[in-house]
Amino acid sequence: TIEELGLKGLTSRFISGHLETARALLDLADEGHCELGVLPQGTVTYLAEAQGRGEDSILSEVGVGTFMDPRVGSGSQVVPGKGEQFVTAEGDKLRYRMPKVTTACVIATGADSEGNIYMKDAVIYAETREAARAARKNGGAAIVTVARIVPKDEDNIFLRADEVDAIVVNPKNEMMISILQNKPWLWLTPSAKGNLSNITRRVQAFNKVLKMDPERGDVERMLSRQAAGIFADVSHPGAHCIVGYGLPQEVGRQIELAGLGKNVTFLLETGVYGGVPAPGIFFGMAFNPERLMSSAEMFHFCEDNLDTTILGTLQVDSEGNVNVSRKAPGVKNYIGPGGFMNLVTSAKNIIFVGAMNARSKIAIENGEVKLIEPGIHKYVEKVDEITFSAKEALRLKKNVYYVTPLCAFRLTEKGLELCQVAPGVDIERDIIANSGARINLPEDGKVKVIDSAIVTGKGFALDWRN
């Protein structure tokens, strides 16, 4: 993993969409030995793709009005004013670039004796092809590590031998942590179909041991059903949907349980099309996927076809802006946007899901929601960093919802407007008094009360509104 490169004197600059899990590199940067840069993940894949064509920059709407926009925030600099700036404003768009890729170290499942590369039984393609081609175009080296040597199969070559400089054969290559490519779990690949119930039980047991996916309680399940209900209201049969990591994954599961899954195609930014998104340590993969494509190809597909995305939040403010990239001050607490900015730019409908207050205590009693301790505000007057721009979303006429255990809001020109409230919750006492963000009520003063089946799960089922 990237962690092995987090050594003083080895890595002087690290640029990524998602930095949170690269702890060694964050420590190195915190000590002043490594420069950090951040770019939207989809944009990174586009830049690699562009370098493979001989281009050094791209022009994009992604990130306009957010911290990535130098007119608003620090751009690609994780520490404002430190390091090279890779984003400039150009009219109503942003121009992105990154250093030339001169070495690509990528993974595949097999190579033939001529040096052609294959992806049979892979679970994702990610940026393998784009990275290799960028390195070659820039006069550098493409190095591929594979698990085995296979017979030549002209129809299924992923990278041709003349696109590769070196091949390393490692029979212990992993398709993911602890699962060998030479012993693949085929139900994570398009080549086989597995029993979803059996797969789910096996994966849940795996995640429970590793503690990568927290146990969901009654409140989280209610919150997920509520978000699934809004999804059924704003989306439609045949829709394409992407769910983010964490609670959004549970929303996807509730969509499946409620009977809508057969009419929804789930996508993953890693390039997975179809199937059921996998949780915890398996995030980025899917059970029984229909097909795979590269990350860049998936982000391109989303530009025209992404109907709804369901994502988490760290902070929401009075205007409806969302922060998911900066958890707290200091380099060690930096997360990055991942593919978040690309997804909210592409999606027609955006559903944010998360707690209204951190460390709050909420209970469900007799079909009602009770706020016991309000906790610390996550809905604030102004977010620490704008990862989602409400102003841009309004300009692009997107449908945006914010779902919490107490209530739900929708984005309007006035900011956050209360549109749903859980039974047992008092609007003034539990919501307005415990929000650091300004809350607007509908003009007629009527707020829909959430159905008891959503609160308890008894008789919970969904149907399409559109």
XYZ file of C-alpha atoms in Angstrom:
466
model
C 0.000 0.000 0.000
C 0.980 3.662 -0.088
C 1.896 3.371 3.607
C 5.184 1.667 2.720
C 6.315 4.885 0.996
C 5.830 7.064 4.087
C 9.520 7.235 4.956
C 11.666 10.324 5.509
C 13.807 10.958 2.445
C 11.789 8.639 0.203
C 8.601 10.625 -0.425
C 8.811 14.397 -0.691
C 5.326 15.059 -2.076
C 2.048 13.139 -1.888
C -0.971 14.134 -3.994
C -4.256 12.260 -3.638
C -8.012 12.587 -3.542
C -8.317 10.734 -0.251
C -5.540 11.191 2.297
C -7.099 9.985 5.563
C -5.934 6.384 5.363
C -2.330 7.280 4.390
C -1.364 7.748 8.032
C 2.394 7.408 7.545
C 2.388 10.150 4.909
C 0.229 12.434 7.048
C 2.716 11.926 9.906
C 5.579 12.699 7.548
C 3.856 15.903 6.403
C 3.071 16.882 9.975
C 6.794 16.647 10.733
C 7.540 18.914 7.762
C 9.186 16.242 5.601
C 6.487 15.816 2.930
C 4.361 18.265 0.942
C 0.666 17.350 0.679
C -1.572 18.078 -2.276
C -5.224 17.250 -2.855
C -7.299 16.926 -6.031
C -10.773 15.442 -6.632
C -10.354 11.719 -7.268
C -12.244 11.715 -10.549
C -10.142 14.645 -11.711
C -6.944 12.710 -10.906
C -8.135 9.904 -13.206
C -8.967 12.437 -15.933
C -5.511 14.017 -15.617
C -3.821 10.619 -15.957
C -6.026 9.943 -18.968
C -5.108 13.357 -20.450
C -1.376 12.767 -19.941
C -1.765 9.502 -21.838
C -2.968 11.640 -24.767
C -0.088 14.061 -24.398
C -2.103 16.814 -22.659
C -1.002 18.465 -19.417
C -4.266 19.953 -18.038
C -8.047 19.757 -18.136
C -10.832 22.347 -17.790
C -13.723 21.358 -15.542
C -16.787 22.536 -13.593
C -15.867 20.171 -10.750
C -14.971 22.054 -7.568
C -16.269 25.464 -8.604
C -17.432 27.324 -5.483
C -15.663 24.894 -3.131
C -12.317 25.035 -1.321
C -10.778 23.632 -4.523
C -11.612 26.927 -6.232
C -8.738 29.358 -5.426
C -11.305 32.187 -5.362
C -12.962 30.456 -2.398
C -10.373 28.310 -0.632
C -6.841 26.944 -0.708
C -7.140 24.953 -3.947
C -4.904 21.903 -4.102
C -2.852 23.001 -1.091
C -3.770 21.015 2.030
C -1.858 23.588 4.072
C -2.825 27.000 2.612
C 0.157 28.737 1.043
C 2.414 25.675 1.218
C 3.312 23.649 -1.841
C 2.634 24.004 -5.535
C -0.832 25.093 -6.649
C -2.373 22.757 -9.246
C -5.687 24.574 -9.756
C -6.394 27.941 -11.383
C -9.681 29.704 -12.087
C -10.508 30.154 -15.734
C -13.811 31.943 -16.324
C -16.622 29.930 -14.777
C -14.502 26.755 -14.644
C -11.296 25.476 -13.075
C -8.152 24.325 -14.848
C -6.470 21.356 -13.215
C -3.006 19.896 -13.731
C -0.649 17.586 -11.849
C 3.036 16.640 -12.131
C 3.905 14.382 -15.040
C 3.551 10.703 -14.284
C 6.941 9.173 -15.078
C 6.558 5.836 -13.319
C 3.384 3.801 -12.919
C 3.367 0.853 -10.522
C 0.099 -0.981 -11.138
C -1.457 -4.376 -10.481
C -3.207 -6.865 -12.780
C -4.162 -10.512 -12.512
C -2.093 -12.049 -15.316
C 0.387 -11.648 -18.150
C 1.167 -13.878 -21.124
C 4.633 -14.899 -22.324
C 4.674 -12.017 -24.822
C 4.057 -9.429 -22.063
C 0.377 -8.640 -22.682
C -1.593 -7.862 -19.532
C -4.980 -9.301 -18.459
C -7.631 -8.532 -15.841
C -9.511 -11.840 -15.677
C -11.093 -12.275 -12.214
C -10.186 -8.728 -11.158
C -12.560 -6.992 -8.735
C -11.736 -3.444 -9.918
C -9.679 -1.832 -12.671
C -9.213 1.557 -10.943
C -6.598 3.733 -12.778
C -4.351 0.899 -13.968
C -4.665 1.561 -17.691
C -4.610 5.371 -17.488
C -1.566 5.418 -15.180
C 0.442 3.034 -17.360
C -0.310 4.958 -20.535
C 0.510 8.300 -18.908
C 3.916 7.054 -17.769
C 4.737 5.695 -21.223
C 3.604 8.874 -22.995
C 5.810 10.935 -20.677
C 8.867 8.826 -21.516
C 8.755 6.941 -18.241
C 8.162 3.340 -17.177
C 5.027 1.253 -16.654
C 5.638 -1.577 -14.182
C 2.924 -4.204 -13.720
C 2.816 -6.806 -10.988
C 0.734 -9.910 -11.783
C -0.174 -13.094 -9.955
C 0.401 -15.562 -12.786
C 1.463 -16.225 -16.369
C -1.478 -17.167 -18.600
C -1.991 -18.271 -22.224
C -2.390 -15.479 -24.761
C -6.022 -14.398 -25.265
C -6.141 -11.792 -28.036
C -9.765 -10.784 -27.328
C -9.188 -9.952 -23.656
C -5.872 -8.065 -23.603
C -6.097 -5.185 -21.108
C -2.698 -3.598 -21.838
C -0.566 -4.602 -24.799
C 3.053 -5.608 -24.353
C 4.303 -2.443 -26.054
C 2.533 -0.386 -23.327
C 4.475 -2.101 -20.526
C 8.160 -1.839 -19.511
C 8.447 -4.500 -16.825
C 6.373 -7.295 -15.343
C 6.834 -8.674 -11.837
C 5.242 -12.060 -11.154
C 4.133 -12.460 -7.533
C 1.883 -15.470 -6.817
C 0.929 -13.831 -3.507
C -0.556 -10.736 -5.128
C -3.772 -9.785 -3.344
C -7.026 -8.844 -5.053
C -7.780 -7.101 -1.759
C -6.474 -7.370 1.795
C -5.887 -11.071 2.628
C -7.610 -12.437 -0.514
C -5.172 -13.748 -3.125
C -5.647 -13.125 -6.830
C -4.847 -16.779 -7.404
C -7.734 -17.727 -5.091
C -10.314 -15.074 -6.058
C -13.716 -14.648 -4.478
C -15.561 -14.898 -7.766
C -18.766 -13.367 -6.425
C -16.866 -10.043 -6.347
C -16.199 -10.385 -10.097
C -18.457 -10.333 -13.167
C -17.486 -13.918 -14.027
C -19.833 -15.670 -11.555
C -23.031 -15.132 -9.598
C -23.322 -15.976 -5.919
C -26.176 -16.312 -3.447
C -26.525 -12.819 -2.009
C -27.691 -13.977 1.438
C -24.731 -16.323 1.856
C -22.304 -13.694 0.574
C -23.670 -11.046 2.933
C -23.333 -13.311 5.993
C -19.757 -14.196 5.080
C -18.752 -10.570 4.519
C -20.467 -9.384 7.703
C -18.503 -11.975 9.693
C -15.276 -10.856 8.001
C -15.945 -7.185 8.762
C -16.964 -7.961 12.335
C -13.600 -9.589 13.043
C -11.672 -6.713 11.431
C -14.016 -4.080 12.915
C -14.005 -2.160 9.634
C -17.772 -1.755 9.457
C -19.521 -0.625 12.674
C -22.647 -2.333 13.922
C -25.709 -0.292 13.002
C -28.223 0.383 15.762
C -31.925 1.189 15.630
C -31.341 4.909 15.082
C -28.914 4.385 12.175
C -31.269 1.903 10.534
C -34.172 4.346 10.907
C -32.042 7.123 9.427
C -31.142 4.873 6.493
C -34.781 3.937 5.855
C -35.678 7.622 5.906
C -33.015 8.412 3.294
C -34.173 5.426 1.224
C -37.690 6.879 1.333
C -36.459 10.196 -0.053
C -34.558 8.267 -2.721
C -37.817 6.581 -3.765
C -39.473 10.012 -3.964
C -36.889 11.743 -6.140
C -35.460 8.915 -8.238
C -37.124 6.568 -10.720
C -37.029 2.968 -12.028
C -33.920 2.319 -14.107
C -31.883 4.920 -12.212
C -28.122 4.806 -11.717
C -27.034 5.465 -8.126
C -23.738 5.792 -6.240
C -23.569 5.427 -2.463
C -20.627 6.672 -0.390
C -18.754 4.986 2.430
C -20.311 4.571 5.886
C -23.989 5.285 6.537
C -24.779 5.735 2.820
C -23.919 2.047 2.380
C -26.694 1.185 4.847
C -29.076 3.342 2.787
C -28.208 1.248 -0.253
C -28.963 -1.896 1.746
C -32.352 -0.502 2.812
C -33.165 0.309 -0.828
C -32.489 -3.351 -1.591
C -34.544 -4.613 1.377
C -37.468 -2.366 0.436
C -37.728 -4.041 -2.953
C -36.375 -1.282 -5.215
C -32.956 -2.816 -5.836
C -34.018 -4.720 -8.945
C -34.910 -1.405 -10.612
C -31.700 0.415 -9.597
C -28.198 0.041 -11.027
C -25.586 0.802 -8.388
C -22.268 2.211 -9.562
C -18.911 2.570 -7.809
C -16.274 5.164 -8.645
C -13.664 2.400 -8.809
C -15.339 1.366 -12.078
C -17.812 -1.281 -10.887
C -21.138 -1.336 -12.767
C -24.144 -3.108 -11.242
C -24.408 -5.603 -8.415
C -24.769 -4.720 -4.728
C -22.126 -2.414 -3.177
C -20.000 -4.290 -0.635
C -19.501 -2.885 2.893
C -16.570 -2.268 5.212
C -13.177 -3.476 4.067
C -14.772 -4.528 0.766
C -15.869 -0.967 -0.067
C -15.148 -0.122 -3.704
C -16.255 -3.599 -4.811
C -19.685 -5.122 -5.377
C -21.367 -8.492 -5.004
C -22.280 -9.978 -8.404
C -21.275 -6.940 -10.507
C -22.423 -6.845 -14.119
C -19.172 -5.482 -15.573
C -16.043 -3.474 -14.821
C -14.543 -0.360 -16.366
C -11.725 1.962 -15.376
C -12.317 4.730 -12.827
C -11.936 7.384 -15.523
C -14.495 5.605 -17.704
C -16.893 5.419 -14.759
C -16.565 9.121 -13.943
C -17.222 9.906 -17.618
C -20.276 7.635 -17.531
C -21.573 9.421 -14.428
C -21.433 12.817 -16.136
C -24.401 11.859 -18.329
C -26.025 9.008 -16.423
C -25.780 9.495 -12.649
C -29.294 10.039 -11.341
C -28.715 10.033 -7.577
C -25.781 9.969 -5.199
C -26.103 9.281 -1.453
C -23.216 10.662 0.599
C -22.207 11.369 4.190
C -21.455 14.655 5.957
C -19.083 16.076 8.558
C -20.653 19.543 8.693
C -23.584 21.363 7.088
C -24.066 25.118 7.284
C -26.895 27.651 7.007
C -26.474 28.042 3.249
C -26.525 24.280 2.718
C -22.779 23.926 2.091
C -21.252 20.607 3.195
C -17.803 19.758 4.544
C -16.549 16.187 4.248
C -12.867 16.892 3.642
C -11.492 18.560 6.785
C -12.280 16.775 10.056
C -10.387 19.142 12.355
C -7.436 21.564 12.258
C -4.005 20.139 11.495
C -2.516 17.982 8.761
C -3.113 14.721 10.630
C -6.879 15.311 10.583
C -7.145 15.934 6.859
C -9.401 13.599 4.884
C -9.770 14.984 1.364
C -12.853 14.883 -0.885
C -12.216 11.582 -2.672
C -14.616 11.397 -5.613
C -17.256 13.426 -3.727
C -16.860 16.603 -5.823
C -17.129 14.738 -9.113
C -20.255 12.896 -7.960
C -22.171 15.950 -6.705
C -21.331 17.753 -9.958
C -22.733 14.877 -12.051
C -25.773 13.754 -10.011
C -29.247 15.167 -10.585
C -30.336 14.270 -7.042
C -28.069 14.473 -3.989
C -29.015 12.953 -0.627
C -26.734 13.714 2.310
C -27.129 11.482 5.341
C -25.619 11.845 8.810
C -26.086 12.924 12.410
C -27.330 16.424 13.158
C -25.156 16.543 16.269
C -22.035 14.595 17.212
C -22.111 12.518 20.423
C -25.827 13.032 20.822
C -28.023 10.399 22.455
C -31.218 9.438 20.647
C -33.637 6.630 21.435
C -36.618 5.086 19.665
C -39.473 4.338 22.046
C -42.989 3.219 21.096
C -42.545 4.301 17.493
C -41.256 7.767 18.416
C -37.833 9.393 18.367
C -36.578 10.874 21.641
C -33.652 13.280 21.857
C -31.984 12.563 25.200
C -28.751 14.547 24.850
C -28.279 17.053 21.987
C -24.505 16.685 21.613
C -22.162 18.916 19.584
C -23.395 20.858 16.567
C -22.605 19.405 13.145
C -25.077 21.830 11.567
C -23.228 25.131 11.905
C -23.387 28.728 10.700
C -20.364 28.251 8.425
C -18.526 25.014 7.561
C -14.768 24.788 8.124
C -14.225 23.889 4.471
C -16.681 23.897 1.550
C -16.550 20.512 -0.172
C -20.073 20.909 -1.603
C -21.226 24.319 -2.791
C -24.935 24.955 -2.232
C -24.765 27.998 -4.498
C -23.487 25.896 -7.414
C -26.073 23.180 -6.783
C -28.862 25.748 -6.898
C -27.439 27.233 -10.086
C -27.417 23.781 -11.675
C -30.985 23.129 -10.405
C -30.157 19.982 -8.447
C -32.482 18.376 -5.897
C -30.574 18.293 -2.605
C -31.698 16.740 0.702
C -30.052 16.471 4.120
C -31.287 13.571 6.265
C -30.708 13.330 10.035
C -32.238 11.080 12.743
C -34.485 13.944 13.891
C -35.586 15.401 10.583
C -34.774 16.094 6.954
C -34.102 19.337 5.088
C -34.121 20.295 1.452
C -31.959 22.939 -0.183
C -33.740 26.141 -1.235
C -32.660 29.656 -2.185
C -33.094 30.538 1.501
C -30.830 27.708 2.617
C -31.995 24.731 4.681
C -35.753 24.220 4.727
C -37.265 21.685 7.120
C -39.318 19.178 5.106
C -39.673 16.123 7.378
C -39.728 15.570 11.123
C -39.651 12.325 13.105
C -42.649 11.528 15.326
C -41.941 12.547 18.913
C -39.562 15.339 17.887
C -40.477 18.917 18.800
C -39.376 21.312 16.044
C -38.542 24.271 18.272
C -37.076 22.377 21.235
C -35.219 19.543 19.503
C -34.266 20.963 16.098
C -34.092 24.751 15.990
C -32.755 25.146 19.543
C -30.081 22.500 18.933
C -28.825 23.679 15.556
C -25.939 26.029 14.941
C -27.265 26.505 11.405
C -30.205 28.696 10.495
C -33.328 26.580 9.868
C -36.153 27.766 7.625
C -39.720 26.482 7.869
C -42.010 26.001 4.863
C -44.104 29.050 4.017
C -47.305 27.232 5.003
C -45.665 26.001 8.240
C -46.550 22.377 7.457
C -43.816 19.775 7.918
C -44.408 16.136 6.970
C -44.190 13.647 9.860
C -42.122 10.581 9.023
C -44.125 7.366 8.685
C -43.968 4.982 11.659
C -42.820 2.107 9.382
C -39.648 4.087 8.681
C -39.066 4.621 12.410
C -39.648 1.042 13.529
C -38.962 -0.921 10.350
C -42.199 -2.887 10.804
C -43.952 -3.165 7.457
C -41.316 -0.999 5.813
C -41.649 -1.052 2.031
C -41.121 1.499 -0.701
C -42.576 2.272 -4.087
C -41.549 4.747 -6.717
C -43.191 8.142 -6.604
C -41.998 9.006 -10.146
